[in-house]
CSV table of C-alpha atoms in Angstrom, one decimal:
chain,number,residue,atom,x,y,z
A,96,THR,CA,11.8,21.5,10.0
A,97,HIS,CA,10.9,19.6,6.8
A,98,PRO,CA,8.3,16.8,6.5
A,99,HIS,CA,10.5,15.3,3.9
A,100,HIS,CA,14.3,15.2,3.6
A,101,GLY,CA,15.0,18.9,2.7
A,102,ALA,CA,13.7,22.2,1.5
A,103,ASP,CA,13.3,20.8,-2.0
A,104,GLY,CA,10.4,18.5,-0.9
A,105,ASN,CA,12.3,15.4,-2.2
A,106,LEU,CA,11.8,12.2,-0.3
A,107,VAL,CA,15.4,10.9,-1.1
A,108,SER,CA,18.3,12.2,1.0
A,109,THR,CA,22.0,12.0,0.1
A,110,ASP,CA,23.0,13.2,3.6
A,111,LYS,CA,26.0,11.5,5.1
A,112,VAL,CA,25.6,12.9,8.6
A,113,PHE,CA,22.6,13.1,10.8
A,114,ARG,CA,22.4,15.4,13.8
A,115,LEU,CA,19.5,16.2,16.1
A,116,PRO,CA,18.6,19.9,16.6
A,117,ILE,CA,19.5,21.3,20.0
A,118,GLY,CA,16.8,23.8,21.1
A,119,TYR,CA,15.2,26.8,19.4
A,120,ARG,CA,16.8,30.1,18.7
A,121,TRP,CA,13.4,31.8,18.0
A,122,LEU,CA,9.8,31.1,17.5
A,123,ASP,CA,7.8,32.1,14.4
A,124,GLY,CA,4.4,33.7,14.5
A,125,PHE,CA,1.9,34.0,17.4
A,126,PRO,CA,2.0,31.4,20.2
A,127,SER,CA,-1.6,30.3,19.3
A,128,ASN,CA,-3.3,29.4,16.1
A,129,ALA,CA,-5.2,32.2,14.3
A,130,GLU,CA,-7.8,29.7,13.1
A,131,GLY,CA,-8.3,25.9,13.2
A,132,CYS,CA,-5.6,23.5,14.4
A,133,ALA,CA,-2.7,23.8,12.0
A,134,ALA,CA,-2.0,27.5,11.3
A,135,THR,CA,1.6,26.9,9.9
A,136,ARG,CA,1.4,24.8,6.8
A,137,GLY,CA,5.1,24.7,6.1
A,138,VAL,CA,8.6,25.7,7.1
A,139,VAL,CA,11.8,25.3,4.9
A,140,VAL,CA,15.3,26.4,5.7
A,141,THR,CA,18.1,27.2,3.3
A,142,LYS,CA,21.6,28.4,4.0
A,143,LYS,CA,20.5,32.0,4.6
A,144,TYR,CA,16.7,32.0,5.0
A,145,CYS,CA,13.9,30.4,6.9
A,146,TYR,CA,10.6,30.5,5.0
A,147,ALA,CA,7.2,29.9,6.8
A,148,LEU,CA,3.9,29.5,5.1
A,149,SER,CA,1.3,30.4,7.7
A,150,ILE,CA,-2.0,32.1,8.6
A,151,ASN,CA,-0.5,33.2,11.9
A,152,GLU,CA,0.1,36.8,10.9
A,153,ARG,CA,-1.3,39.9,12.5
A,154,GLU,CA,-2.8,41.0,9.2
A,155,ASN,CA,-5.2,38.0,9.4
A,156,PHE,CA,-6.7,38.7,12.8
A,157,GLY,CA,-10.4,39.5,12.2
A,158,LYS,CA,-10.0,39.4,8.4
A,159,GLY,CA,-9.8,35.8,7.4
A,160,ALA,CA,-7.2,33.2,6.8
A,161,SER,CA,-4.9,34.0,4.0
A,162,LEU,CA,-1.6,32.2,3.9
A,163,TYR,CA,1.4,34.5,4.2
A,164,LEU,CA,4.9,33.6,3.0
A,165,HIS,CA,7.3,35.0,5.7
A,166,CYS,CA,11.0,35.1,5.2
A,167,ARG,CA,13.4,35.3,8.2
A,168,ASP,CA,17.1,35.3,8.6
A,169,ALA,CA,17.9,31.6,9.2
A,170,PHE,CA,20.3,32.3,12.0
A,171,ASN,CA,18.7,35.0,14.2
A,172,GLY,CA,15.1,34.9,13.1
A,173,LEU,CA,15.0,38.6,12.0
A,174,SER,CA,11.9,39.2,9.8
A,175,LEU,CA,13.2,40.2,6.3
A,176,TRP,CA,9.9,40.3,4.4
A,177,LYS,CA,6.5,38.7,4.0
A,178,MET,CA,3.8,38.6,1.4
A,179,ASN,CA,0.1,37.5,1.2
A,180,THR,CA,-0.1,34.5,-1.1
A,181,GLU,CA,-3.9,35.2,-1.6
A,182,VAL,CA,-4.5,31.5,-0.9
A,183,THR,CA,-6.9,30.9,1.9
A,184,ASP,CA,-6.5,28.1,4.5
A,185,ASN,CA,-9.0,27.0,7.1
A,186,GLY,CA,-6.4,25.8,9.5
A,187,TRP,CA,-7.8,22.2,9.7
A,188,SER,CA,-5.1,20.4,7.6
A,189,ILE,CA,-3.9,18.4,10.6
A,190,ASN,CA,-2.2,15.5,8.9
A,191,TRP,CA,1.6,15.5,9.5
A,192,ASP,CA,2.2,15.0,5.8
A,193,ASN,CA,-0.1,17.8,4.8
A,194,GLU,CA,2.5,20.5,4.3
A,195,GLY,CA,1.6,23.5,2.1
A,196,ALA,CA,3.0,24.2,-1.3
A,197,LEU,CA,6.5,25.3,-0.4
A,198,ALA,CA,10.0,24.5,-1.7
A,199,ALA,CA,13.2,26.5,-1.8
A,200,ASP,CA,16.8,26.6,-3.1
A,201,ASP,CA,19.6,28.9,-2.2
A,202,ARG,CA,18.2,31.7,-4.4
A,203,ARG,CA,14.4,31.5,-4.4
A,204,VAL,CA,11.4,30.2,-2.6
A,205,TYR,CA,8.5,28.6,-4.6
A,206,THR,CA,4.9,28.7,-3.4
A,207,ALA,CA,1.3,29.0,-4.7
A,208,GLN,CA,-0.9,31.9,-5.4
A,209,LYS,CA,-4.4,31.4,-6.8
A,210,ASP,CA,-4.1,29.2,-9.9
A,211,LYS,CA,-0.4,29.8,-10.3
A,212,LEU,CA,3.1,28.9,-9.1
A,213,ILE,CA,5.4,31.8,-8.1
A,214,GLY,CA,9.1,32.0,-7.6
A,215,VAL,CA,10.1,34.7,-5.0
A,216,ASP,CA,13.7,36.1,-4.7
A,217,GLY,CA,14.9,35.3,-1.2
A,218,GLU,CA,16.9,38.5,-0.8
A,219,THR,CA,14.3,41.0,-2.1
A,220,GLY,CA,11.0,39.3,-1.6
A,221,GLN,CA,10.1,40.2,-5.2
A,222,ILE,CA,8.2,37.8,-7.4
A,223,GLY,CA,10.8,36.7,-10.1
A,224,PHE,CA,8.4,34.6,-12.2
A,225,THR,CA,4.9,33.3,-12.4
A,226,CYS,CA,3.7,30.1,-14.0
A,227,PRO,CA,-0.1,29.7,-14.5
A,228,THR,CA,-1.6,26.4,-13.5
A,229,LYS,CA,-5.0,24.9,-14.0
A,230,TYR,CA,-5.7,24.7,-10.3
A,231,THR,CA,-3.9,26.2,-7.3
A,232,PRO,CA,-0.7,24.2,-6.5
A,233,ALA,CA,-1.1,22.0,-3.4
A,234,LYS,CA,2.3,20.2,-3.3
A,235,LEU,CA,5.7,21.2,-4.8
A,236,LEU,CA,8.9,19.3,-5.5
A,237,LEU,CA,12.1,21.0,-6.6
A,238,ILE,CA,14.6,18.8,-8.5
A,239,ASP,CA,17.6,20.8,-9.8
A,240,SER,CA,16.0,23.6,-11.8
A,241,ILE,CA,12.6,21.9,-12.3
A,242,VAL,CA,9.6,22.6,-10.0
A,243,VAL,CA,6.9,20.0,-10.1
A,244,ALA,CA,3.5,21.2,-9.0
A,245,SER,CA,0.7,18.9,-8.0
A,246,CYS,CA,-2.6,20.8,-8.3
A,247,TRP,CA,-6.2,19.9,-7.8
A,248,ALA,CA,-9.6,21.5,-7.3
A,249,GLY,CA,-10.3,22.4,-3.7
A,250,ALA,CA,-6.7,22.0,-2.4
A,251,GLY,CA,-6.4,23.2,1.1
A,252,THR,CA,-10.1,23.1,1.9
A,253,LEU,CA,-10.3,19.5,3.1
A,254,PRO,CA,-9.0,18.2,6.5
A,255,TRP,CA,-7.0,15.5,4.9
A,256,SER,CA,-6.1,17.1,1.6
A,257,SER,CA,-2.8,15.4,1.2
A,258,PHE,CA,-4.8,12.8,-0.6
A,259,MET,CA,-6.0,14.0,-4.0
A,260,PRO,CA,-9.8,14.6,-3.8
A,261,LYS,CA,-12.2,13.5,-6.5
A,262,GLY,CA,-12.8,16.2,-9.0
A,263,GLY,CA,-9.6,16.3,-11.1
A,264,GLY,CA,-6.2,17.6,-10.9
A,265,THR,CA,-2.9,18.1,-12.8
A,266,VAL,CA,0.8,17.6,-12.3
A,267,GLU,CA,2.7,20.4,-14.0
A,268,ALA,CA,6.5,20.9,-14.3
A,269,PHE,CA,8.4,24.2,-14.9
A,270,ASP,CA,12.0,24.9,-15.7
A,271,VAL,CA,12.9,27.7,-13.3
């Protein structure tokens, strides 16, 4: 479920046991893409929650392509809450390593809103904190209590935006 080792976005794993998943318990979102080829930009799973960052929400049909952060119970898939991140996505980010700005720990999920990083309480769906950034965060990494955000102009608008486009960007870190 993670393009890198875990929900924190870290490439390094300290796992001692590896086990392949056996089947699906439930399917998130609609069975087809709302727009483009890659409607779901990221999924991370913690002990209690499964977070998906996707444009495949009914609120988007006929209205555009805003990314929604959707929280479900990690065991049974029951929808707990969702929120519009106000970040648009054209659905053409088709590189396997082109996950959206999404990281989580056991307490919060971290994602992007326009020109800011937000931390959302997993249980309530309420925004716990906001950190302004120069550009909208495109990649996130969570290390202990530090969130590192890689931000650049035009993130999410290029088919292969996992590579930093020309035009400037920032790497910003926040103690959360």
